[in-house]
Rosetta silent file (secondary structure, phi, psi, omega in degrees, C-alpha in Angstrom):
SEQUENCE: MVRLIVHPVQPQKRLLEQAAVLLRGGALGVIATDAGYALACRLDDKTAVDRLRAIRRIDDRHLLTLLCRDLSELSHYSQVDNRQYRFLKRWTPGTYTFVLPATREVPRRLAHPSRKTVGMRVPDHPVPLGLLEALGQPLLASTLRMPDEDQTLADPDDIEERLGKRVDLMIDAGWLSSIPTTIVDLTGPKPLLRRAGLGFDAIAGEIEQAEVS
SCORE:     score description
SCORE:     0.000 S_00000001
   1 L     0.000  134.664  174.241    4.584  -19.237    5.835 S_00000001
   2 E   -89.263  121.141  179.761    2.440  -18.320    8.829 S_00000001
   3 E  -108.609  114.770 -178.956   -1.194  -17.967    7.742 S_00000001
   4 E  -106.439  115.108 -178.501   -3.344  -15.969   10.134 S_00000001
   5 E   -93.058  114.661 -174.510   -7.071  -16.177    9.384 S_00000001
   6 L  -115.410  156.891  174.388   -8.767  -13.034   10.679 S_00000001
   7 L   -71.435  132.635 -174.691  -12.324  -11.771   10.761 S_00000001
   8 L   -71.144  -18.695 -179.131  -12.674   -9.221    7.918 S_00000001
   9 L  -107.531  -39.271  178.972  -14.726   -6.757    9.985 S_00000001
  10 L  -125.755   73.065 -176.841  -13.534   -7.389   13.542 S_00000001
  11 L   -62.503  141.348 -177.927  -10.020   -8.822   13.174 S_00000001
  12 L   -67.987  123.569 -175.716   -8.666  -10.529   16.266 S_00000001
  13 H   -59.702  -38.916 -177.791   -6.239   -8.177   17.982 S_00000001
  14 H   -63.891  -33.355  178.810   -3.963  -10.994   19.162 S_00000001
  15 H   -73.092  -38.096  177.043   -3.481  -12.175   15.567 S_00000001
  16 H   -66.887  -36.841  176.776   -2.649   -8.678   14.346 S_00000001
  17 H   -67.167  -36.527  175.726   -0.164   -8.318   17.188 S_00000001
  18 H   -63.021  -42.245  177.679    1.375  -11.654   16.193 S_00000001
  19 H   -63.586  -39.991  179.794    1.700  -10.377   12.623 S_00000001
  20 H   -62.724  -39.453  177.483    3.299   -7.148   13.865 S_00000001
  21 H   -60.934  -43.713  179.706    5.924   -9.130   15.774 S_00000001
  22 H   -64.100  -42.541 -179.967    6.797  -11.053   12.618 S_00000001
  23 H   -65.805  -39.898  176.310    7.029   -7.875   10.545 S_00000001
  24 H   -61.351  -30.650 -178.990    9.281   -6.229   13.128 S_00000001
  25 L   -83.887    4.302  175.590   11.510   -9.281   12.851 S_00000001
  26 L   107.069   11.298 -177.895   11.982   -8.853    9.119 S_00000001
  27 L   -70.832  147.504  165.193    9.026  -10.730    7.650 S_00000001
  28 L  -103.761  124.819 -173.511    7.656  -10.092    4.190 S_00000001
  29 E  -123.921  161.643  167.756    3.903  -10.526    4.372 S_00000001
  30 E  -106.151  123.707 -176.396    0.737  -10.644    2.333 S_00000001
  31 E  -124.798  149.431  176.645   -1.912   -8.509    4.008 S_00000001
  32 E   -79.373  137.711  174.609   -5.597   -7.880    3.410 S_00000001
  33 E  -137.121  179.876  177.180   -6.602   -4.303    2.535 S_00000001
  34 L   -75.358   -5.386  176.137   -9.649   -2.469    1.199 S_00000001
  35 L  -124.404   44.630  177.820   -8.132   -2.779   -2.303 S_00000001
  36 E    85.348 -167.709 -179.207   -7.311   -6.458   -2.250 S_00000001
  37 E   -84.568  148.159 -179.744   -4.185   -8.203   -1.046 S_00000001
  38 E  -136.325  150.318  167.718   -0.818   -6.456   -0.912 S_00000001
  39 E   -81.008  139.108 -175.598    2.779   -7.421   -0.239 S_00000001
  40 E  -149.939  150.426  177.148    4.020   -5.522    2.792 S_00000001
  41 E  -159.171  173.650  174.474    7.051   -5.113    5.044 S_00000001
  42 E   -64.630  141.635 -175.459    8.707   -2.571    7.322 S_00000001
  43 L   -70.396  -21.615 -178.899    9.816    0.455    5.330 S_00000001
  44 L   -99.752   15.017 -178.044   13.327    0.372    6.811 S_00000001
  45 L  -102.993   93.235 -174.490   13.901   -3.333    6.102 S_00000001
  46 H   -60.575  -41.696 -178.350   16.091   -3.416    2.976 S_00000001
  47 H   -62.020  -46.046  179.393   16.177   -7.210    2.706 S_00000001
  48 H   -65.145  -38.753  178.122   12.384   -7.528    2.834 S_00000001
  49 H   -63.118  -42.529  178.230   11.984   -4.677    0.328 S_00000001
  50 H   -62.116  -39.208  177.406   14.391   -6.408   -2.064 S_00000001
  51 H   -65.476  -40.139  177.253   12.372   -9.628   -1.736 S_00000001
  52 H   -59.759  -48.031 -179.856    9.163   -7.701   -2.455 S_00000001
  53 H   -62.146  -36.574 -179.398   10.670   -6.183   -5.604 S_00000001
  54 H   -66.014  -41.095  178.652   11.892   -9.615   -6.722 S_00000001
  55 H   -63.958  -43.378 -179.518    8.404  -11.144   -6.431 S_00000001
  56 H   -80.500  -15.243 -173.538    6.846   -8.287   -8.376 S_00000001
  57 L    56.056   53.903  179.621    9.859   -8.027  -10.736 S_00000001
  58 L  -122.844  151.600  179.990    9.931   -4.266  -10.347 S_00000001
  59 L  -102.450 -171.165 -174.196   12.874   -1.871  -10.167 S_00000001
  60 L   -75.695   -1.732  175.087   13.451    1.276   -8.114 S_00000001
  61 L   -89.440  -10.267 -179.680   11.427    3.390  -10.561 S_00000001
  62 L   -79.469  134.700 -177.819    8.227    1.535   -9.686 S_00000001
  63 L   -65.910  123.509  169.375    5.990    3.362   -7.223 S_00000001
  64 L  -105.746  158.212 -171.231    5.893    1.808   -3.766 S_00000001
  65 E  -123.110  138.796  171.182    3.314    2.878   -1.218 S_00000001
  66 E   -96.309  122.186  173.040    3.401    3.695    2.467 S_00000001
  67 E   -86.718  122.030 -176.044    0.296    2.552    4.317 S_00000001
  68 L  -119.095  157.773 -179.037   -0.380    5.034    7.123 S_00000001
  69 L   -74.138  -34.152 -175.203   -2.821    5.121   10.002 S_00000001
  70 L  -161.086 -179.566 -178.284   -4.038    8.663    9.374 S_00000001
  71 H   -67.515  -31.347  178.518   -3.264   11.987    7.701 S_00000001
  72 H   -61.901  -45.318  178.631   -0.979   13.053   10.531 S_00000001
  73 H   -68.274  -40.310  177.166    1.284   10.072    9.929 S_00000001
  74 H   -56.902  -42.602 -177.135    1.049   10.541    6.166 S_00000001
  75 H   -69.153  -17.045  177.630    2.215   14.146    6.546 S_00000001
  76 H   -75.116  -27.613 -174.997    5.293   12.965    8.447 S_00000001
  77 H  -108.358   -4.863  178.165    6.551   11.021    5.454 S_00000001
  78 E  -140.187  152.720  179.865    5.409   13.279    2.604 S_00000001
  79 L   -85.878  118.472 -174.216    5.446   16.994    1.898 S_00000001
  80 L  -127.691  120.663  175.424    1.877   18.275    1.957 S_00000001
  81 L   -91.237 -179.662 -174.883    0.807   21.891    1.394 S_00000001
  82 H   -62.825  -39.511  179.532   -2.582   23.335    2.314 S_00000001
  83 H   -64.035  -46.218  179.393   -4.139   22.609   -1.094 S_00000001
  84 H   -64.053  -40.366 -178.110   -2.973   19.014   -1.051 S_00000001
  85 H   -62.584  -41.049  179.245   -4.072   18.558    2.547 S_00000001
  86 H   -62.965  -40.080  178.837   -7.631   19.700    1.771 S_00000001
  87 H   -65.788  -46.712 -179.970   -7.800   17.238   -1.117 S_00000001
  88 H   -60.630  -39.096 -177.796   -6.387   14.401    0.990 S_00000001
  89 H   -64.406  -31.679  178.976   -8.812   15.116    3.804 S_00000001
  90 H   -72.420  -28.111 -168.640  -11.746   14.680    1.426 S_00000001
  91 H  -119.184   12.758  173.346  -10.538   11.334    0.105 S_00000001
  92 L  -125.881  146.263   -3.743   -8.926    9.566    3.045 S_00000001
  93 L   -72.806  160.816  179.573   -9.296    7.000    4.313 S_00000001
  94 L   171.163 -175.258 -174.183  -10.124    5.180    1.111 S_00000001
  95 L   -90.161   48.803 -177.236   -9.027    3.120   -1.858 S_00000001
  96 E  -127.042  140.705  171.067   -6.676    5.774   -3.203 S_00000001
  97 E  -110.976  129.961 -177.362   -2.904    6.022   -3.510 S_00000001
  98 E  -112.054  128.993  177.041   -1.524    9.560   -3.660 S_00000001
  99 E   -87.217  121.933 -176.515    1.821   10.427   -5.237 S_00000001
 100 E  -138.983  157.527  174.379    3.561   13.060   -3.100 S_00000001
 101 E   -64.790  134.618 -179.168    7.101   14.387   -2.569 S_00000001
 102 E   -80.168  146.202  171.884    8.868   12.269    0.031 S_00000001
 103 L   -88.963  178.593  179.521   10.353   13.767    3.187 S_00000001
 104 L   -70.227  -10.126  177.389   13.708   12.759    4.644 S_00000001
 105 L   -72.519  -17.809  178.047   11.897   10.256    6.844 S_00000001
 106 L   -90.462  123.582  177.921   11.529    8.020    3.777 S_00000001
 107 L   -52.774  136.940 -173.959   14.732    6.085    3.010 S_00000001
 108 L   -56.253  -34.272 -176.917   16.236    7.457   -0.212 S_00000001
 109 L   -71.069  -11.137 -179.574   16.227    4.058   -1.885 S_00000001
 110 L   -94.467  -24.489  178.764   12.422    3.876   -1.545 S_00000001
 111 L   -78.302  155.890  176.609   11.566    7.180   -3.224 S_00000001
 112 L   -56.985  129.700 -170.622   11.467    7.446   -7.022 S_00000001
 113 L   -61.329  -29.381 -179.323   15.150    8.006   -7.950 S_00000001
 114 L  -103.218  -36.875 -175.953   14.562   11.070  -10.141 S_00000001
 115 L   -90.779  -16.325 -179.034   11.282   12.540   -8.897 S_00000001
 116 L    57.724   40.267  179.901   11.856   11.859   -5.161 S_00000001
 117 E  -112.936  164.889  178.578    8.220   10.890   -4.793 S_00000001
 118 E  -146.585  152.351  173.854    6.452    8.131   -2.923 S_00000001
 119 E   -82.654  139.055 -179.516    2.966    6.656   -2.883 S_00000001
 120 E  -129.335  142.416 -176.304    0.942    7.393    0.250 S_00000001
 121 E  -153.990  140.038  170.391   -2.276    5.778    1.395 S_00000001
 122 L  -115.277  103.750 -176.313   -4.627    5.625    4.387 S_00000001
 123 L   -70.131  155.944  177.681   -6.659    2.424    3.978 S_00000001
 124 L  -114.757   68.317 -176.092  -10.311    2.183    4.982 S_00000001
 125 L  -156.749  134.618 -175.289  -10.318   -1.360    6.337 S_00000001
 126 H   -65.143  -25.664 -178.606  -10.059   -2.678    9.915 S_00000001
 127 H   -69.538  -58.159  179.479   -7.377   -5.274    9.090 S_00000001
 128 H   -64.951  -34.890  179.185   -4.592   -2.981    7.819 S_00000001
 129 H   -65.959  -40.633  177.061   -5.545   -0.227   10.270 S_00000001
 130 H   -66.666  -36.747  178.236   -5.400   -2.657   13.180 S_00000001
 131 H   -67.346  -42.766  178.373   -2.081   -4.012   11.950 S_00000001
 132 H   -62.497  -38.402  178.065   -0.627   -0.506   11.602 S_00000001
 133 H   -64.224  -43.395  179.503   -1.771    0.301   15.127 S_00000001
 134 H   -66.728  -34.807 -177.917   -0.111   -2.856   16.465 S_00000001
 135 H   -77.868  -36.040  179.033    3.079   -2.130   14.522 S_00000001
 136 L    80.511   15.149  177.667    3.257    1.537   15.475 S_00000001
 137 L  -161.562  164.673  179.535    4.664    2.684   12.127 S_00000001
 138 L   -65.910  162.600  171.861    3.741    2.683    8.429 S_00000001
 139 E  -112.394  142.522  171.238    4.125   -0.346    6.217 S_00000001
 140 E   -86.107  131.391 -173.070    5.705   -0.346    2.801 S_00000001
 141 E  -140.037  158.997  174.697    3.330   -2.055    0.392 S_00000001
 142 E  -147.873  140.012  177.915    2.776   -3.027   -3.220 S_00000001
 143 E   -50.932  135.962 -179.895   -0.276   -4.477   -4.943 S_00000001
 144 L   -82.475   73.753  177.091   -0.103   -8.276   -5.033 S_00000001
 145 L  -120.491  122.911 -174.840   -0.091   -8.528   -8.795 S_00000001
 146 L   -77.597  156.441 -179.793    2.259  -11.053  -10.309 S_00000001
 147 L   -54.765  137.646  176.931    4.503  -10.280  -13.287 S_00000001
 148 L    66.748   16.527  174.894    2.699  -10.357  -16.646 S_00000001
 149 L  -118.804  148.769 -173.751   -0.711  -10.608  -14.942 S_00000001
 150 L   -92.060  -25.112 -172.747   -3.390   -7.917  -14.988 S_00000001
 151 L  -113.416  150.950  175.061   -5.300   -8.613  -11.791 S_00000001
 152 L   -68.969  141.013  175.461   -4.455   -8.648   -8.112 S_00000001
 153 L   -65.183  132.727 -172.105   -4.469  -12.105   -6.507 S_00000001
 154 L  -119.221  -19.413 -174.430   -7.745  -12.427   -4.602 S_00000001
 155 L  -101.024  116.877 -178.183   -7.981  -16.026   -3.334 S_00000001
 156 H   -56.366  -37.065  178.875   -6.001  -16.800   -0.150 S_00000001
 157 H   -65.444  -39.889  177.003   -5.590  -20.467   -1.108 S_00000001
 158 H   -63.961  -41.352  179.278   -4.179  -19.451   -4.494 S_00000001
 159 H   -62.087  -45.269 -179.942   -1.830  -16.999   -2.786 S_00000001
 160 H   -62.889  -41.199 -179.284   -0.544  -19.674   -0.415 S_00000001
 161 H   -64.217  -38.708 -174.722   -0.005  -22.119   -3.275 S_00000001
 162 H   -88.302  -29.476 -172.757    1.904  -19.603   -5.376 S_00000001
 163 H  -124.235    4.081 -174.853    3.784  -17.640   -2.726 S_00000001
 164 L   -56.847  -27.549  179.870    3.865  -19.842    0.365 S_00000001
 165 L   -96.444   -0.889 -175.650    7.608  -20.429   -0.002 S_00000001
 166 L  -114.469  -12.587  175.464    8.456  -16.828   -0.902 S_00000001
 167 L  -124.320  164.364 -175.109    6.728  -14.895    1.888 S_00000001
 168 L  -101.505  -16.221 -167.423    6.750  -15.359    5.652 S_00000001
 169 E  -153.300  142.596  167.392    3.238  -14.300    6.585 S_00000001
 170 E  -136.663  127.941  171.923   -0.292  -14.004    5.226 S_00000001
 171 E   -97.467  104.522 -170.741   -3.136  -12.185    6.931 S_00000001
 172 E   -94.822  114.403  176.159   -6.101  -13.988    5.413 S_00000001
 173 L  -116.185   25.954  179.284   -9.422  -12.122    5.423 S_00000001
 174 L    86.588 -172.015  177.743  -11.069  -14.281    2.773 S_00000001
 175 L   -62.247  135.865  179.384  -11.677  -13.496   -0.879 S_00000001
 176 L  -128.758  176.335  178.885  -11.010   -9.827   -1.663 S_00000001
 177 L   -61.765  148.259  173.990  -11.226   -7.497   -4.637 S_00000001
 178 L  -103.207   10.253  179.310   -8.885   -8.069   -7.569 S_00000001
 179 L  -102.098  128.900 -178.423   -9.037   -4.363   -8.521 S_00000001
 180 L   -79.762 -177.692  179.049   -6.196   -2.148   -7.195 S_00000001
 181 E   -68.672  160.892  165.571   -6.374    1.400   -5.872 S_00000001
 182 E   -82.391  132.867  179.795   -6.869    4.510   -7.959 S_00000001
 183 E  -104.987  126.011  179.968   -3.569    6.427   -8.142 S_00000001
 184 E  -122.159  124.638  179.504   -3.683   10.240   -8.066 S_00000001
 185 E   -88.561  118.732 -179.228   -0.546   12.357   -8.557 S_00000001
 186 L  -106.610   16.538 -176.160   -0.632   15.437   -6.316 S_00000001
 187 L   -84.081  -14.316 -178.759    2.831   16.791   -7.181 S_00000001
 188 L  -101.983 -170.069 -178.194    1.606   19.209   -9.865 S_00000001
 189 L   -68.691  -24.661  178.319   -0.768   22.186   -9.895 S_00000001
 190 L  -133.341  149.062  175.782   -3.810   19.907  -10.288 S_00000001
 191 L   -59.544  133.030 -173.453   -4.576   16.350   -9.161 S_00000001
 192 E  -125.184  130.088  179.481   -3.668   14.025  -12.041 S_00000001
 193 E   -73.043  128.591  173.901   -4.909   10.483  -12.634 S_00000001
 194 E  -109.539  -27.038  176.172   -2.145    7.878  -12.934 S_00000001
 195 E  -156.448  130.146  174.888   -4.269    4.737  -12.655 S_00000001
 196 L   -87.795  127.130  179.764   -8.019    4.177  -12.561 S_00000001
 197 L  -148.721 -145.742  178.589   -9.002    1.579   -9.985 S_00000001
 198 E   -58.283  136.228  177.620  -11.314    1.196   -7.005 S_00000001
 199 L    82.195    2.259 -175.544  -13.135    4.417   -6.182 S_00000001
 200 H   -61.614  -43.117 -176.842  -12.387    6.067   -9.518 S_00000001
 201 H   -58.573  -35.942 -178.044  -16.004    6.930  -10.325 S_00000001
 202 H   -70.871  -36.262 -173.183  -16.355    8.857   -7.065 S_00000001
 203 H   -97.642   -8.267 -171.297  -13.196   10.923   -7.478 S_00000001
 204 H   -55.677  -36.097 -177.343  -13.207   11.341  -11.271 S_00000001
 205 H   -69.759  -12.895 -176.415  -14.800   14.782  -11.202 S_00000001
 206 H  -107.733    2.496 -177.511  -11.956   16.227   -9.132 S_00000001
 207 L  -128.639  153.194  176.565   -8.940   14.996  -11.087 S_00000001
 208 E   -83.034  147.337  177.304   -7.422   15.614  -14.507 S_00000001
 209 L   -81.950  137.511  174.734   -7.117   12.708  -16.928 S_00000001
 210 L  -132.905 -176.649  176.090   -3.631   11.548  -17.838 S_00000001
 211 L   -62.825  123.561 -175.139   -2.238    8.495  -19.530 S_00000001
 212 L   -93.384  130.936  177.837   -3.689    5.599  -17.544 S_00000001
 213 L  -103.131    0.000    0.000   -1.464    2.616  -16.724 S_00000001
């Protein structure tokens, strides 16, 4: 595993470009975000996606998320009407994952098999944003939470010890939050809570409560 130690506020551009080269070449990586560490790979890399699912022990019904640079890129991969766009504009960038209908730009095997939805997110952190800029396309990501565990892995040394032989890359920005994003489903008539996480208190007044996972 290549471990790149970056500054959490002003990440070194050359290191992010090095990470982008590895991801273009098929790497599965652990990356720092504003909601802790995440597993990430190119969205069109089937082998890396399969490895990601194997680590998390999740099937094709589990929500995967596209990390995007901005709302324009998000709108390219998901169907967004005017109501949804106004809501997204208020809450991006940030620690929120939004469930939206996928467009044809998302490989069919990545969208939920029955609902044809995908998670979409614009992070508010210089590390993933700089990496996305260097890569020039979204990343497919999933919270770095191991099977049968409740919290996201937060310690880079722990991550290397547990996953160093199963991933190709880690972008290390130090200790991060162990709380994942808040998930909001925007496919219905009203925004619906799917998971309470980081940022929930701020957005709670604008979303309906549903069964929380």
